[in-house]
Amino acid sequence: MSKQSTRPWLVFLSLALLFFAALGMLGNTNGLYLTPVSQEMGWSRTDASWYLTIYMLTMALTQPIASRLLYKVNSKVLLFISMTLVCAATGAASQFQTVMAWNISGVLMGLGYSVIMYLTLPVIISNWFSKKTGMVLGIALAIGTLGSAIANPVAGMLITEYGWRTARLAMSIAAWVIAVPGILLFVNFKPADVGLKPYGYEEGATGQAKAAISLKGVSAADSLKSPALYMVMFIACAVVLYSSMNTQIPGYASSIGLATAFGAYAMTILNLANMGGKIFWGWLTDRKGFLPSMVAALSCGIAGVLIILAGGSNVTIFYAGLVFFGICFSSLTVMLPLIVKGIFGEKDYGKIYANVTLVQQLMAASAAIIYGRIFDITQSFVFAWQMNIVTLAIAIVMLFGAVKVGKKLIHT
């Protein structure tokens, strides 16, 4: 097989392993350490959790800088440094004795994740694949979710058998070993950097294939002047607000009289739906386009809430609603970058998407507070669910508006 035919898939595999390690093995296992750390150190759970808030805020605020670095700095160097920062911060935490040290590690994690979490996969995969872009992106993101499903029980076992310090260090080293070789061997920002063309280019240098090389689109500066960008930002906030309800699901299950075990099974069902949804939305977008696919995703979200509320304490209906919830949840990382690319084009895609993720992450950091406040006032989760029906419905309207306005934008 030629380098032209194999290299795009090696890039895909390398990025998928990066996401598997950075998100699945490290990012999504952070919660496992809160209880043992707070117990050993004598800290409150709030003190033990502060570094997570700091890392999320650091990641959000440095997104615009990270997007510019992604376009200007050698991808091998940038991703190597970013992954090393994340692994060094999490691994070093195994030796920490103070809250301040944990909070400093949160800053380092945020700097590394600002490059890895939202930008790298959609931007680089779009550069390397002019066909099957959605499907490839969906599979790569699903592999990250799979990493979480594998890593959580492994990390939990290590914590139980050897303690949280050994577990933290071991997971950090393993993540670095899994992610870094592929980055250094195969990942380049775009095919032209190594004298190649995107996957699918040979089948006709027109349409997407041609656009992937010429990188035409709306400039980042012009996008800031367009209402379309702010409509997309609202859609992103609506989806991340909805998705953030996943942290409240065990509590909701208890509030309607379901045993704790049902809440735990609910999270498994949600994660499986989330993983499958990533692949499905990528596949559907490749075939039908981002507009009908995102309308379907948002509609699934509304259907999920209606089913959950209508089912009450019926476990079967509750789980059915969570399937729809998870499918909508999966659109957060798959569909939003494809929407930005579809409306604004390739030219400054990463920079424009970084502005969207900045707002999206600020909403994610606020969501738990919003839901906590709603519950404190109403002593119920019902209003929170109802609020999400409204915001998702508005998001559908905003999506059509963004597409209509986007068609009038000049792509150069």
PDB file of N, CA and C in Angstrom, residues 349-412:
ATOM      1  N   TYR A 349     -11.093  27.853  10.202  1.00  0.00           N
ATOM      2  CA  TYR A 349     -11.975  26.928  10.928  1.00  0.00           C
ATOM      3  C   TYR A 349     -11.567  26.743  12.379  1.00  0.00           C
ATOM      4  N   GLY A 350     -10.281  26.464  12.620  1.00  0.00           N
ATOM      5  CA  GLY A 350      -9.821  26.223  13.987  1.00  0.00           C
ATOM      6  C   GLY A 350      -9.968  27.443  14.872  1.00  0.00           C
ATOM      7  N   LYS A 351      -9.673  28.616  14.332  1.00  0.00           N
ATOM      8  CA  LYS A 351      -9.774  29.852  15.128  1.00  0.00           C
ATOM      9  C   LYS A 351     -11.228  30.166  15.471  1.00  0.00           C
ATOM     10  N   ILE A 352     -12.114  29.976  14.491  1.00  0.00           N
ATOM     11  CA  ILE A 352     -13.538  30.241  14.736  1.00  0.00           C
ATOM     12  C   ILE A 352     -14.103  29.226  15.730  1.00  0.00           C
ATOM     13  N   TYR A 353     -13.741  27.966  15.550  1.00  0.00           N
ATOM     14  CA  TYR A 353     -14.215  26.928  16.475  1.00  0.00           C
ATOM     15  C   TYR A 353     -13.685  27.159  17.888  1.00  0.00           C
ATOM     16  N   ALA A 354     -12.475  27.695  17.997  1.00  0.00           N
ATOM     17  CA  ALA A 354     -11.920  28.007  19.320  1.00  0.00           C
ATOM     18  C   ALA A 354     -12.778  29.048  20.040  1.00  0.00           C
ATOM     19  N   ASN A 355     -13.282  30.040  19.294  1.00  0.00           N
ATOM     20  CA  ASN A 355     -14.158  31.045  19.909  1.00  0.00           C
ATOM     21  C   ASN A 355     -15.459  30.418  20.398  1.00  0.00           C
ATOM     22  N   VAL A 356     -15.969  29.440  19.630  1.00  0.00           N
ATOM     23  CA  VAL A 356     -17.186  28.734  20.041  1.00  0.00           C
ATOM     24  C   VAL A 356     -16.921  27.913  21.294  1.00  0.00           C
ATOM     25  N   THR A 357     -15.796  27.185  21.313  1.00  0.00           N
ATOM     26  CA  THR A 357     -15.507  26.339  22.477  1.00  0.00           C
ATOM     27  C   THR A 357     -15.191  27.149  23.717  1.00  0.00           C
ATOM     28  N   LEU A 358     -14.673  28.364  23.550  1.00  0.00           N
ATOM     29  CA  LEU A 358     -14.449  29.240  24.700  1.00  0.00           C
ATOM     30  C   LEU A 358     -15.753  29.487  25.439  1.00  0.00           C
ATOM     31  N   VAL A 359     -16.788  29.887  24.699  1.00  0.00           N
ATOM     32  CA  VAL A 359     -18.097  30.141  25.297  1.00  0.00           C
ATOM     33  C   VAL A 359     -18.695  28.839  25.829  1.00  0.00           C
ATOM     34  N   GLN A 360     -18.519  27.774  25.067  1.00  0.00           N
ATOM     35  CA  GLN A 360     -19.042  26.465  25.447  1.00  0.00           C
ATOM     36  C   GLN A 360     -18.463  26.003  26.789  1.00  0.00           C
ATOM     37  N   GLN A 361     -17.171  26.180  26.975  1.00  0.00           N
ATOM     38  CA  GLN A 361     -16.535  25.731  28.207  1.00  0.00           C
ATOM     39  C   GLN A 361     -16.910  26.603  29.407  1.00  0.00           C
ATOM     40  N   LEU A 362     -17.112  27.888  29.170  1.00  0.00           N
ATOM     41  CA  LEU A 362     -17.580  28.751  30.255  1.00  0.00           C
ATOM     42  C   LEU A 362     -18.966  28.308  30.712  1.00  0.00           C
ATOM     43  N   MET A 363     -19.806  27.906  29.761  1.00  0.00           N
ATOM     44  CA  MET A 363     -21.119  27.374  30.122  1.00  0.00           C
ATOM     45  C   MET A 363     -20.970  26.068  30.892  1.00  0.00           C
ATOM     46  N   ALA A 364     -20.049  25.195  30.436  1.00  0.00           N
ATOM     47  CA  ALA A 364     -19.824  23.924  31.129  1.00  0.00           C
ATOM     48  C   ALA A 364     -19.393  24.158  32.569  1.00  0.00           C
ATOM     49  N   ALA A 365     -18.539  25.175  32.789  1.00  0.00           N
ATOM     50  CA  ALA A 365     -18.074  25.469  34.144  1.00  0.00           C
ATOM     51  C   ALA A 365     -19.198  26.011  35.023  1.00  0.00           C
ATOM     52  N   SER A 366     -20.219  26.610  34.390  1.00  0.00           N
ATOM     53  CA  SER A 366     -21.333  27.218  35.148  1.00  0.00           C
ATOM     54  C   SER A 366     -22.506  26.276  35.344  1.00  0.00           C
ATOM     55  N   ALA A 367     -22.567  25.214  34.545  1.00  0.00           N
ATOM     56  CA  ALA A 367     -23.763  24.374  34.518  1.00  0.00           C
ATOM     57  C   ALA A 367     -24.067  23.734  35.869  1.00  0.00           C
ATOM     58  N   ALA A 368     -23.036  23.212  36.539  1.00  0.00           N
ATOM     59  CA  ALA A 368     -23.268  22.547  37.822  1.00  0.00           C
ATOM     60  C   ALA A 368     -23.842  23.516  38.850  1.00  0.00           C
ATOM     61  N   ILE A 369     -23.361  24.760  38.808  1.00  0.00           N
ATOM     62  CA  ILE A 369     -23.878  25.779  39.728  1.00  0.00           C
ATOM     63  C   ILE A 369     -25.336  26.090  39.402  1.00  0.00           C
ATOM     64  N   ILE A 370     -25.641  26.203  38.107  1.00  0.00           N
ATOM     65  CA  ILE A 370     -27.020  26.491  37.682  1.00  0.00           C
ATOM     66  C   ILE A 370     -27.961  25.389  38.156  1.00  0.00           C
ATOM     67  N   TYR A 371     -27.581  24.137  37.917  1.00  0.00           N
ATOM     68  CA  TYR A 371     -28.444  23.022  38.301  1.00  0.00           C
ATOM     69  C   TYR A 371     -28.545  22.890  39.819  1.00  0.00           C
ATOM     70  N   GLY A 372     -27.438  23.146  40.507  1.00  0.00           N
ATOM     71  CA  GLY A 372     -27.484  23.093  41.967  1.00  0.00           C
ATOM     72  C   GLY A 372     -28.415  24.137  42.534  1.00  0.00           C
ATOM     73  N   ARG A 373     -28.359  25.330  41.946  1.00  0.00           N
ATOM     74  CA  ARG A 373     -29.229  26.420  42.421  1.00  0.00           C
ATOM     75  C   ARG A 373     -30.702  26.109  42.140  1.00  0.00           C
ATOM     76  N   ILE A 374     -30.990  25.557  40.959  1.00  0.00           N
ATOM     77  CA  ILE A 374     -32.369  25.195  40.612  1.00  0.00           C
ATOM     78  C   ILE A 374     -32.911  24.177  41.615  1.00  0.00           C
ATOM     79  N   PHE A 375     -32.076  23.165  41.925  1.00  0.00           N
ATOM     80  CA  PHE A 375     -32.530  22.142  42.866  1.00  0.00           C
ATOM     81  C   PHE A 375     -32.734  22.725  44.266  1.00  0.00           C
ATOM     82  N   ASP A 376     -31.824  23.610  44.686  1.00  0.00           N
ATOM     83  CA  ASP A 376     -31.951  24.213  46.018  1.00  0.00           C
ATOM     84  C   ASP A 376     -33.252  25.005  46.150  1.00  0.00           C
ATOM     85  N   ILE A 377     -33.650  25.675  45.071  1.00  0.00           N
ATOM     86  CA  ILE A 377     -34.853  26.506  45.110  1.00  0.00           C
ATOM     87  C   ILE A 377     -36.120  25.666  44.994  1.00  0.00           C
ATOM     88  N   THR A 378     -36.109  24.682  44.081  1.00  0.00           N
ATOM     89  CA  THR A 378     -37.333  23.918  43.778  1.00  0.00           C
ATOM     90  C   THR A 378     -37.403  22.564  44.476  1.00  0.00           C
ATOM     91  N   GLN A 379     -36.247  22.085  44.998  1.00  0.00           N
ATOM     92  CA  GLN A 379     -36.159  20.748  45.592  1.00  0.00           C
ATOM     93  C   GLN A 379     -36.592  19.667  44.593  1.00  0.00           C
ATOM     94  N   SER A 380     -36.284  19.928  43.328  1.00  0.00           N
ATOM     95  CA  SER A 380     -36.668  18.992  42.264  1.00  0.00           C
ATOM     96  C   SER A 380     -35.776  19.221  41.051  1.00  0.00           C
ATOM     97  N   PHE A 381     -35.645  18.195  40.208  1.00  0.00           N
ATOM     98  CA  PHE A 381     -34.901  18.314  38.956  1.00  0.00           C
ATOM     99  C   PHE A 381     -35.814  18.612  37.770  1.00  0.00           C
ATOM    100  N   VAL A 382     -37.119  18.640  38.003  1.00  0.00           N
ATOM    101  CA  VAL A 382     -38.073  18.753  36.899  1.00  0.00           C
ATOM    102  C   VAL A 382     -37.887  20.051  36.128  1.00  0.00           C
ATOM    103  N   PHE A 383     -37.743  21.174  36.835  1.00  0.00           N
ATOM    104  CA  PHE A 383     -37.592  22.450  36.140  1.00  0.00           C
ATOM    105  C   PHE A 383     -36.334  22.467  35.291  1.00  0.00           C
ATOM    106  N   ALA A 384     -35.256  21.835  35.770  1.00  0.00           N
ATOM    107  CA  ALA A 384     -34.009  21.771  34.997  1.00  0.00           C
ATOM    108  C   ALA A 384     -34.235  21.022  33.689  1.00  0.00           C
ATOM    109  N   TRP A 385     -34.958  19.899  33.753  1.00  0.00           N
ATOM    110  CA  TRP A 385     -35.284  19.166  32.525  1.00  0.00           C
ATOM    111  C   TRP A 385     -36.137  20.018  31.593  1.00  0.00           C
ATOM    112  N   GLN A 386     -37.141  20.677  32.149  1.00  0.00           N
ATOM    113  CA  GLN A 386     -38.025  21.507  31.324  1.00  0.00           C
ATOM    114  C   GLN A 386     -37.266  22.653  30.673  1.00  0.00           C
ATOM    115  N   MET A 387     -36.339  23.245  31.407  1.00  0.00           N
ATOM    116  CA  MET A 387     -35.518  24.323  30.862  1.00  0.00           C
ATOM    117  C   MET A 387     -34.740  23.845  29.635  1.00  0.00           C
ATOM    118  N   ASN A 388     -34.276  22.610  29.680  1.00  0.00           N
ATOM    119  CA  ASN A 388     -33.508  22.076  28.560  1.00  0.00           C
ATOM    120  C   ASN A 388     -34.369  21.847  27.323  1.00  0.00           C
ATOM    121  N   ILE A 389     -35.647  21.515  27.515  1.00  0.00           N
ATOM    122  CA  ILE A 389     -36.547  21.403  26.367  1.00  0.00           C
ATOM    123  C   ILE A 389     -36.613  22.744  25.638  1.00  0.00           C
ATOM    124  N   VAL A 390     -36.755  23.812  26.406  1.00  0.00           N
ATOM    125  CA  VAL A 390     -36.869  25.156  25.824  1.00  0.00           C
ATOM    126  C   VAL A 390     -35.582  25.557  25.113  1.00  0.00           C
ATOM    127  N   THR A 391     -34.431  25.365  25.764  1.00  0.00           N
ATOM    128  CA  THR A 391     -33.171  25.801  25.157  1.00  0.00           C
ATOM    129  C   THR A 391     -32.837  24.995  23.897  1.00  0.00           C
ATOM    130  N   LEU A 392     -33.158  23.697  23.889  1.00  0.00           N
ATOM    131  CA  LEU A 392     -32.903  22.891  22.696  1.00  0.00           C
ATOM    132  C   LEU A 392     -33.828  23.295  21.550  1.00  0.00           C
ATOM    133  N   ALA A 393     -35.083  23.618  21.878  1.00  0.00           N
ATOM    134  CA  ALA A 393     -36.018  24.074  20.841  1.00  0.00           C
ATOM    135  C   ALA A 393     -35.543  25.391  20.229  1.00  0.00           C
ATOM    136  N   ILE A 394     -35.082  26.302  21.083  1.00  0.00           N
ATOM    137  CA  ILE A 394     -34.534  27.569  20.568  1.00  0.00           C
ATOM    138  C   ILE A 394     -33.298  27.303  19.715  1.00  0.00           C
ATOM    139  N   ALA A 395     -32.484  26.325  20.132  1.00  0.00           N
ATOM    140  CA  ALA A 395     -31.270  25.994  19.385  1.00  0.00           C
ATOM    141  C   ALA A 395     -31.598  25.527  17.966  1.00  0.00           C
ATOM    142  N   ILE A 396     -32.685  24.798  17.795  1.00  0.00           N
ATOM    143  CA  ILE A 396     -33.093  24.364  16.447  1.00  0.00           C
ATOM    144  C   ILE A 396     -33.397  25.578  15.577  1.00  0.00           C
ATOM    145  N   VAL A 397     -34.122  26.540  16.144  1.00  0.00           N
ATOM    146  CA  VAL A 397     -34.431  27.769  15.407  1.00  0.00           C
ATOM    147  C   VAL A 397     -33.141  28.513  15.065  1.00  0.00           C
ATOM    148  N   MET A 398     -32.239  28.611  16.043  1.00  0.00           N
ATOM    149  CA  MET A 398     -30.962  29.290  15.826  1.00  0.00           C
ATOM    150  C   MET A 398     -30.140  28.608  14.736  1.00  0.00           C
ATOM    151  N   LEU A 399     -30.216  27.291  14.676  1.00  0.00           N
ATOM    152  CA  LEU A 399     -29.459  26.553  13.663  1.00  0.00           C
ATOM    153  C   LEU A 399     -29.898  26.942  12.262  1.00  0.00           C
ATOM    154  N   PHE A 400     -31.209  26.977  12.028  1.00  0.00           N
ATOM    155  CA  PHE A 400     -31.704  27.392  10.715  1.00  0.00           C
ATOM    156  C   PHE A 400     -31.305  28.837  10.415  1.00  0.00           C
ATOM    157  N   GLY A 401     -31.355  29.684  11.447  1.00  0.00           N
ATOM    158  CA  GLY A 401     -30.951  31.075  11.262  1.00  0.00           C
ATOM    159  C   GLY A 401     -29.479  31.203  10.913  1.00  0.00           C
ATOM    160  N   ALA A 402     -28.632  30.425  11.602  1.00  0.00           N
ATOM    161  CA  ALA A 402     -27.187  30.489  11.350  1.00  0.00           C
ATOM    162  C   ALA A 402     -26.863  30.040   9.926  1.00  0.00           C
ATOM    163  N   VAL A 403     -27.540  29.004   9.465  1.00  0.00           N
ATOM    164  CA  VAL A 403     -27.304  28.510   8.103  1.00  0.00           C
ATOM    165  C   VAL A 403     -27.747  29.555   7.077  1.00  0.00           C
ATOM    166  N   LYS A 404     -28.899  30.178   7.313  1.00  0.00           N
ATOM    167  CA  LYS A 404     -29.405  31.184   6.378  1.00  0.00           C
ATOM    168  C   LYS A 404     -28.462  32.377   6.296  1.00  0.00           C
ATOM    169  N   VAL A 405     -28.010  32.868   7.461  1.00  0.00           N
ATOM    170  CA  VAL A 405     -27.078  33.994   7.479  1.00  0.00           C
ATOM    171  C   VAL A 405     -25.735  33.577   6.888  1.00  0.00           C
ATOM    172  N   GLY A 406     -25.309  32.353   7.195  1.00  0.00           N
ATOM    173  CA  GLY A 406     -24.013  31.879   6.718  1.00  0.00           C
ATOM    174  C   GLY A 406     -23.904  31.814   5.211  1.00  0.00           C
ATOM    175  N   LYS A 407     -25.030  31.550   4.538  1.00  0.00           N
ATOM    176  CA  LYS A 407     -25.012  31.462   3.069  1.00  0.00           C
ATOM    177  C   LYS A 407     -24.658  32.813   2.428  1.00  0.00           C
ATOM    178  N   LYS A 408     -24.865  33.889   3.166  1.00  0.00           N
ATOM    179  CA  LYS A 408     -24.578  35.223   2.627  1.00  0.00           C
ATOM    180  C   LYS A 408     -23.145  35.680   2.894  1.00  0.00           C
ATOM    181  N   LEU A 409     -22.407  34.892   3.687  1.00  0.00           N
ATOM    182  CA  LEU A 409     -21.034  35.261   4.015  1.00  0.00           C
ATOM    183  C   LEU A 409     -20.120  35.002   2.823  1.00  0.00           C
ATOM    184  N   ILE A 410     -19.108  35.831   2.668  1.00  0.00           N
ATOM    185  CA  ILE A 410     -18.171  35.710   1.560  1.00  0.00           C
ATOM    186  C   ILE A 410     -17.021  34.789   1.958  1.00  0.00           C
ATOM    187  N   HIS A 411     -16.807  33.731   1.187  1.00  0.00           N
ATOM    188  CA  HIS A 411     -15.699  32.781   1.425  1.00  0.00           C
ATOM    189  C   HIS A 411     -14.562  33.115   0.460  1.00  0.00           C
ATOM    190  N   THR A 412     -13.402  33.398   1.001  1.00  0.00           N
ATOM    191  CA  THR A 412     -12.244  33.769   0.153  1.00  0.00           C
ATOM    192  C   THR A 412     -11.103  32.800   0.333  1.00  0.00           C
TER     193      THR A 412
END
